[in-house]
Amino acid sequence: MARRISIAVGLAVVAALGLSACTTGSPAQQAANAAAPRQETKLVVEPADKATGVAPAAPLKVSVTGGKLGDIKLTGAGGKLLAGALSEDKTTWTATEKPEFDAEYTFSGSATGADGKQLPVNSGFRTAKPRVPVTVSPRVNDGGTYGVAQPVWLVFPSPGVKAADRAAVEKAVTVESTPKAEGSWGWIDGENLVWRPKEYWQPGTKVTVRSGLRGAHLGNGAYGKNDFTVTFTIGRNQVVRADTDQHRLIVERDGKEFRNYPASYGRESDPKLVTRNGRYFIMAKHEQYFMQRFEFNAHWALRLSNNGEFIHANPDSVASQGRNNVSHGCANLSMKDAKDYYATALEGDPVVVTGSSIDLPAKGADFWAYPWDKWTALSSLKG
């Protein structure tokens, strides 16, 4: 009798829960399954319907929860379709091609809900019309060869990129290398974005810079006008050791002394003219460069900074080269030695100055003067 009562009670519980007596699983599991709500099917289209001023570099996608996407199309003027890709689980479609500026686009297609019902995709938007289209390219030549300290340097015309848009700009440009090198972007200011490796590149490294800046909002009505891909190579390891105390300019190649020249550096009697200790790199090479401030035509000139510091020939200081520092801050060589050194140099070669009474501050375009933690702090991408 007790057994019959137990069975009856069990059946009563099942009935009270609204379950079938033949349902598998424990009563608790069965109750949870019965109580679980069916997932609602929800469509999200980016950008929102009727949106205007959409940056062409902004995400363009359709996503669904509680269902699957069918054939999604993004159509522009004249019926031109923009390419896109559907995720493996068929819940997200993302455009893989950028739209044009100042143009109308329409999403079309459908999604199928968990209940089998069709949900139409029908949404449109208009892209931005740039007040200022900005062409951006790195200060390296495609296919060029550079020294082991060469940065990737992007220059944006004044007034530059607004702080709110800098993280998106960083994400739009990638630097890849073989072998791989650790590095980081840093904003010197709104007009200068620079990628620098943590340590000097390994000789022979292949570097590829890819930009997706076309259509990226730069602030103040400015938008990136172009995308680009640039590849360059790191050459031999050549480092200049500029010893201001010994008045020598020593060139090392692959760790061994390659050239050794007598030199004269910035005069120590004036702190504004001292050639400062620190790590520089050759920014540019000029067979002749007119220094307007001093009305001096410098031969075989190699720029070290944006503060007017060069390595160049100066016949007027030959008597002091190797003996005294008499220049306005540049490294002076004889005409013969300057021409000889110029022929060996690459843009991007490191120049390390020692022996001076003043250190190069970590600011501006002296990218290698920054300690690594201070350099990475200049990135707008946190973490």
Short mmCIF file of N, CA and C in Angstrom, two decimals, residues 196-294:
data_model
loop_
_atom_site.label_atom_id
_atom_site.label_comp_id
_atom_site.label_asym_id
_atom_site.label_seq_id
_atom_site.Cartn_x
_atom_site.Cartn_y
_atom_site.Cartn_z
N ARG A 196 57.50 52.73 -33.00
CA ARG A 196 58.93 52.49 -32.74
C ARG A 196 59.12 51.13 -32.13
N PRO A 197 60.09 50.33 -32.61
CA PRO A 197 60.36 49.06 -31.93
C PRO A 197 60.96 49.32 -30.55
N LYS A 198 60.77 48.36 -29.65
CA LYS A 198 61.32 48.52 -28.30
C LYS A 198 62.83 48.59 -28.34
N GLU A 199 63.43 47.73 -29.13
CA GLU A 199 64.88 47.72 -29.34
C GLU A 199 65.13 47.90 -30.83
N TYR A 200 66.37 48.16 -31.20
CA TYR A 200 66.68 48.30 -32.63
C TYR A 200 66.25 47.04 -33.38
N TRP A 201 65.83 47.24 -34.63
CA TRP A 201 65.46 46.11 -35.50
C TRP A 201 66.65 45.18 -35.68
N GLN A 202 66.36 43.92 -35.95
CA GLN A 202 67.41 43.00 -36.38
C GLN A 202 67.73 43.26 -37.84
N PRO A 203 69.00 43.23 -38.23
CA PRO A 203 69.35 43.42 -39.65
C PRO A 203 68.62 42.39 -40.51
N GLY A 204 68.16 42.85 -41.66
CA GLY A 204 67.46 41.96 -42.59
C GLY A 204 65.97 41.83 -42.34
N THR A 205 65.43 42.48 -41.31
CA THR A 205 64.00 42.40 -41.01
C THR A 205 63.17 42.99 -42.16
N LYS A 206 62.08 42.31 -42.50
CA LYS A 206 61.11 42.81 -43.48
C LYS A 206 59.93 43.42 -42.71
N VAL A 207 59.62 44.65 -43.01
CA VAL A 207 58.57 45.38 -42.29
C VAL A 207 57.46 45.77 -43.27
N THR A 208 56.22 45.49 -42.91
CA THR A 208 55.07 45.85 -43.73
C THR A 208 54.12 46.72 -42.91
N VAL A 209 53.76 47.86 -43.46
CA VAL A 209 52.83 48.79 -42.82
C VAL A 209 51.55 48.80 -43.64
N ARG A 210 50.43 48.49 -42.98
CA ARG A 210 49.13 48.48 -43.66
C ARG A 210 48.20 49.48 -43.01
N SER A 211 47.58 50.31 -43.84
CA SER A 211 46.70 51.35 -43.34
C SER A 211 45.27 51.13 -43.82
N GLY A 212 44.34 51.31 -42.90
CA GLY A 212 42.93 51.34 -43.25
C GLY A 212 42.35 52.71 -42.93
N LEU A 213 43.12 53.76 -43.18
CA LEU A 213 42.73 55.11 -42.78
C LEU A 213 41.72 55.77 -43.72
N ARG A 214 41.48 55.20 -44.90
CA ARG A 214 40.48 55.83 -45.77
C ARG A 214 39.12 55.76 -45.09
N GLY A 215 38.52 56.94 -44.92
CA GLY A 215 37.22 57.00 -44.28
C GLY A 215 37.26 57.12 -42.77
N ALA A 216 38.46 57.07 -42.17
CA ALA A 216 38.57 57.22 -40.72
C ALA A 216 38.39 58.69 -40.34
N HIS A 217 37.62 58.94 -39.30
CA HIS A 217 37.38 60.32 -38.86
C HIS A 217 38.59 60.81 -38.08
N LEU A 218 39.13 61.96 -38.48
CA LEU A 218 40.30 62.52 -37.83
C LEU A 218 39.95 63.74 -36.98
N GLY A 219 38.68 64.10 -36.97
CA GLY A 219 38.24 65.26 -36.20
C GLY A 219 38.17 66.51 -37.06
N ASN A 220 37.37 67.47 -36.61
CA ASN A 220 37.25 68.77 -37.30
C ASN A 220 36.82 68.64 -38.76
N GLY A 221 36.01 67.62 -39.06
CA GLY A 221 35.52 67.43 -40.42
C GLY A 221 36.52 66.82 -41.37
N ALA A 222 37.68 66.37 -40.84
CA ALA A 222 38.71 65.75 -41.68
C ALA A 222 38.56 64.23 -41.64
N TYR A 223 38.81 63.59 -42.81
CA TYR A 223 38.75 62.14 -42.93
C TYR A 223 39.95 61.65 -43.72
N GLY A 224 40.41 60.46 -43.39
CA GLY A 224 41.48 59.86 -44.18
C GLY A 224 41.03 59.62 -45.60
N LYS A 225 41.89 59.97 -46.56
CA LYS A 225 41.53 59.86 -47.98
C LYS A 225 41.99 58.55 -48.59
N ASN A 226 43.04 57.94 -48.02
CA ASN A 226 43.66 56.80 -48.68
C ASN A 226 44.01 55.68 -47.71
N ASP A 227 43.99 54.46 -48.23
CA ASP A 227 44.61 53.31 -47.58
C ASP A 227 45.96 53.08 -48.25
N PHE A 228 46.85 52.36 -47.60
CA PHE A 228 48.13 52.05 -48.25
C PHE A 228 48.75 50.80 -47.63
N THR A 229 49.64 50.19 -48.40
CA THR A 229 50.50 49.12 -47.90
C THR A 229 51.91 49.42 -48.36
N VAL A 230 52.84 49.49 -47.42
CA VAL A 230 54.24 49.81 -47.72
C VAL A 230 55.12 48.76 -47.05
N THR A 231 56.09 48.25 -47.80
CA THR A 231 57.03 47.28 -47.26
C THR A 231 58.45 47.81 -47.42
N PHE A 232 59.24 47.71 -46.35
CA PHE A 232 60.64 48.11 -46.43
C PHE A 232 61.51 47.10 -45.69
N THR A 233 62.82 47.20 -45.90
CA THR A 233 63.78 46.24 -45.34
C THR A 233 64.76 46.96 -44.44
N ILE A 234 65.14 46.30 -43.37
CA ILE A 234 66.20 46.81 -42.49
C ILE A 234 67.54 46.27 -43.00
N GLY A 235 68.47 47.17 -43.21
CA GLY A 235 69.77 46.79 -43.76
C GLY A 235 70.75 46.32 -42.70
N ARG A 236 72.03 46.54 -42.97
CA ARG A 236 73.09 46.11 -42.05
C ARG A 236 73.00 46.89 -40.75
N ASN A 237 73.65 46.41 -39.71
CA ASN A 237 73.63 47.08 -38.41
C ASN A 237 74.80 48.07 -38.33
N GLN A 238 74.50 49.35 -38.59
CA GLN A 238 75.54 50.37 -38.52
C GLN A 238 75.14 51.42 -37.48
N VAL A 239 76.03 51.66 -36.52
CA VAL A 239 75.78 52.60 -35.43
C VAL A 239 76.93 53.59 -35.36
N VAL A 240 76.60 54.87 -35.22
CA VAL A 240 77.61 55.90 -35.02
C VAL A 240 77.78 56.16 -33.53
N ARG A 241 79.02 56.15 -33.06
CA ARG A 241 79.35 56.52 -31.69
C ARG A 241 80.01 57.90 -31.74
N ALA A 242 79.27 58.91 -31.32
CA ALA A 242 79.77 60.29 -31.39
C ALA A 242 80.27 60.68 -30.00
N ASP A 243 81.57 60.71 -29.82
CA ASP A 243 82.18 61.01 -28.52
C ASP A 243 82.62 62.47 -28.50
N THR A 244 81.83 63.30 -27.82
CA THR A 244 82.13 64.73 -27.81
C THR A 244 83.34 65.06 -26.94
N ASP A 245 83.62 64.22 -25.98
CA ASP A 245 84.77 64.47 -25.09
C ASP A 245 86.09 64.16 -25.79
N GLN A 246 86.10 63.09 -26.59
CA GLN A 246 87.30 62.71 -27.32
C GLN A 246 87.35 63.31 -28.72
N HIS A 247 86.27 63.99 -29.12
CA HIS A 247 86.21 64.68 -30.42
C HIS A 247 86.38 63.69 -31.59
N ARG A 248 85.72 62.55 -31.46
CA ARG A 248 85.78 61.54 -32.52
C ARG A 248 84.36 61.15 -32.94
N LEU A 249 84.23 60.75 -34.19
CA LEU A 249 83.00 60.16 -34.70
C LEU A 249 83.35 58.78 -35.23
N ILE A 250 82.92 57.76 -34.50
CA ILE A 250 83.29 56.37 -34.79
C ILE A 250 82.09 55.64 -35.38
N VAL A 251 82.30 55.00 -36.51
CA VAL A 251 81.24 54.24 -37.17
C VAL A 251 81.49 52.76 -36.94
N GLU A 252 80.49 52.07 -36.35
CA GLU A 252 80.58 50.63 -36.13
C GLU A 252 79.62 49.93 -37.07
N ARG A 253 80.09 48.87 -37.70
CA ARG A 253 79.23 48.05 -38.55
C ARG A 253 79.28 46.62 -38.04
N ASP A 254 78.09 46.10 -37.73
CA ASP A 254 77.96 44.75 -37.19
C ASP A 254 78.86 44.56 -35.96
N GLY A 255 78.93 45.60 -35.12
CA GLY A 255 79.65 45.53 -33.86
C GLY A 255 81.13 45.79 -33.93
N LYS A 256 81.66 46.06 -35.14
CA LYS A 256 83.10 46.29 -35.27
C LYS A 256 83.35 47.69 -35.84
N GLU A 257 84.48 48.28 -35.41
CA GLU A 257 84.80 49.62 -35.91
C GLU A 257 85.01 49.59 -37.42
N PHE A 258 84.31 50.52 -38.10
CA PHE A 258 84.30 50.55 -39.55
C PHE A 258 84.95 51.84 -40.08
N ARG A 259 84.73 52.94 -39.38
CA ARG A 259 85.35 54.22 -39.69
C ARG A 259 85.61 54.95 -38.37
N ASN A 260 86.63 55.85 -38.39
CA ASN A 260 86.95 56.64 -37.21
C ASN A 260 87.45 58.00 -37.68
N TYR A 261 86.63 59.04 -37.45
CA TYR A 261 86.94 60.36 -37.98
C TYR A 261 87.16 61.37 -36.84
N PRO A 262 88.09 62.31 -37.01
CA PRO A 262 88.16 63.45 -36.09
C PRO A 262 86.95 64.34 -36.32
N ALA A 263 86.38 64.87 -35.24
CA ALA A 263 85.16 65.67 -35.36
C ALA A 263 85.19 66.82 -34.36
N SER A 264 84.33 67.78 -34.60
CA SER A 264 84.10 68.87 -33.67
C SER A 264 82.60 68.96 -33.42
N TYR A 265 82.23 69.15 -32.16
CA TYR A 265 80.81 69.17 -31.79
C TYR A 265 80.44 70.54 -31.23
N GLY A 266 79.22 70.66 -30.69
CA GLY A 266 78.74 71.92 -30.17
C GLY A 266 79.58 72.44 -29.03
N ARG A 267 79.84 73.73 -29.04
CA ARG A 267 80.72 74.33 -28.02
C ARG A 267 80.10 74.23 -26.63
N GLU A 268 80.91 73.81 -25.68
CA GLU A 268 80.46 73.59 -24.31
C GLU A 268 80.24 74.90 -23.56
N SER A 269 80.75 75.99 -24.06
CA SER A 269 80.64 77.27 -23.36
C SER A 269 79.22 77.84 -23.39
N ASP A 270 78.38 77.33 -24.29
CA ASP A 270 77.01 77.82 -24.42
C ASP A 270 76.05 76.63 -24.33
N PRO A 271 75.26 76.52 -23.24
CA PRO A 271 74.35 75.37 -23.09
C PRO A 271 73.38 75.20 -24.25
N LYS A 272 73.06 76.29 -24.96
CA LYS A 272 72.14 76.20 -26.10
C LYS A 272 72.79 75.57 -27.32
N LEU A 273 74.11 75.49 -27.32
CA LEU A 273 74.82 74.96 -28.49
C LEU A 273 75.45 73.59 -28.24
N VAL A 274 75.40 73.10 -27.02
CA VAL A 274 76.00 71.81 -26.69
C VAL A 274 75.33 70.68 -27.48
N THR A 275 76.15 69.78 -28.04
CA THR A 275 75.62 68.56 -28.66
C THR A 275 75.27 67.60 -27.52
N ARG A 276 74.00 67.29 -27.36
CA ARG A 276 73.53 66.61 -26.16
C ARG A 276 73.67 65.09 -26.23
N ASN A 277 73.96 64.48 -25.07
CA ASN A 277 74.02 63.03 -24.97
C ASN A 277 72.68 62.41 -25.30
N GLY A 278 72.69 61.25 -25.94
CA GLY A 278 71.45 60.54 -26.17
C GLY A 278 71.47 59.75 -27.46
N ARG A 279 70.31 59.09 -27.71
CA ARG A 279 70.16 58.26 -28.90
C ARG A 279 69.36 59.01 -29.96
N TYR A 280 70.00 59.26 -31.08
CA TYR A 280 69.39 59.89 -32.23
C TYR A 280 69.27 58.84 -33.35
N PHE A 281 68.69 59.26 -34.48
CA PHE A 281 68.74 58.44 -35.69
C PHE A 281 68.77 59.38 -36.88
N ILE A 282 69.29 58.90 -37.98
CA ILE A 282 69.37 59.73 -39.18
C ILE A 282 67.98 59.84 -39.80
N MET A 283 67.44 61.06 -39.79
CA MET A 283 66.10 61.30 -40.31
C MET A 283 66.09 61.51 -41.82
N ALA A 284 67.13 62.14 -42.35
CA ALA A 284 67.17 62.46 -43.77
C ALA A 284 68.61 62.71 -44.20
N LYS A 285 68.86 62.53 -45.50
CA LYS A 285 70.19 62.76 -46.08
C LYS A 285 70.08 63.84 -47.17
N HIS A 286 71.06 64.76 -47.18
CA HIS A 286 71.10 65.83 -48.18
C HIS A 286 72.54 66.03 -48.64
N GLU A 287 72.78 65.92 -49.93
CA GLU A 287 74.12 66.21 -50.42
C GLU A 287 74.49 67.67 -50.14
N GLN A 288 73.48 68.56 -50.21
CA GLN A 288 73.66 69.95 -49.81
C GLN A 288 72.41 70.39 -49.06
N TYR A 289 72.62 71.15 -47.99
CA TYR A 289 71.48 71.64 -47.22
C TYR A 289 71.80 73.05 -46.75
N PHE A 290 70.97 74.01 -47.15
CA PHE A 290 71.22 75.40 -46.79
C PHE A 290 70.65 75.68 -45.41
N MET A 291 71.52 76.03 -44.46
CA MET A 291 71.11 76.37 -43.11
C MET A 291 70.86 77.88 -43.05
N GLN A 292 69.59 78.20 -43.18
CA GLN A 292 69.20 79.61 -43.34
C GLN A 292 69.60 80.46 -42.14
N ARG A 293 69.49 79.88 -40.95
CA ARG A 293 69.80 80.66 -39.75
C ARG A 293 71.22 81.19 -39.75
N PHE A 294 72.14 80.36 -40.28
CA PHE A 294 73.56 80.75 -40.28
C PHE A 294 74.04 81.14 -41.68
#
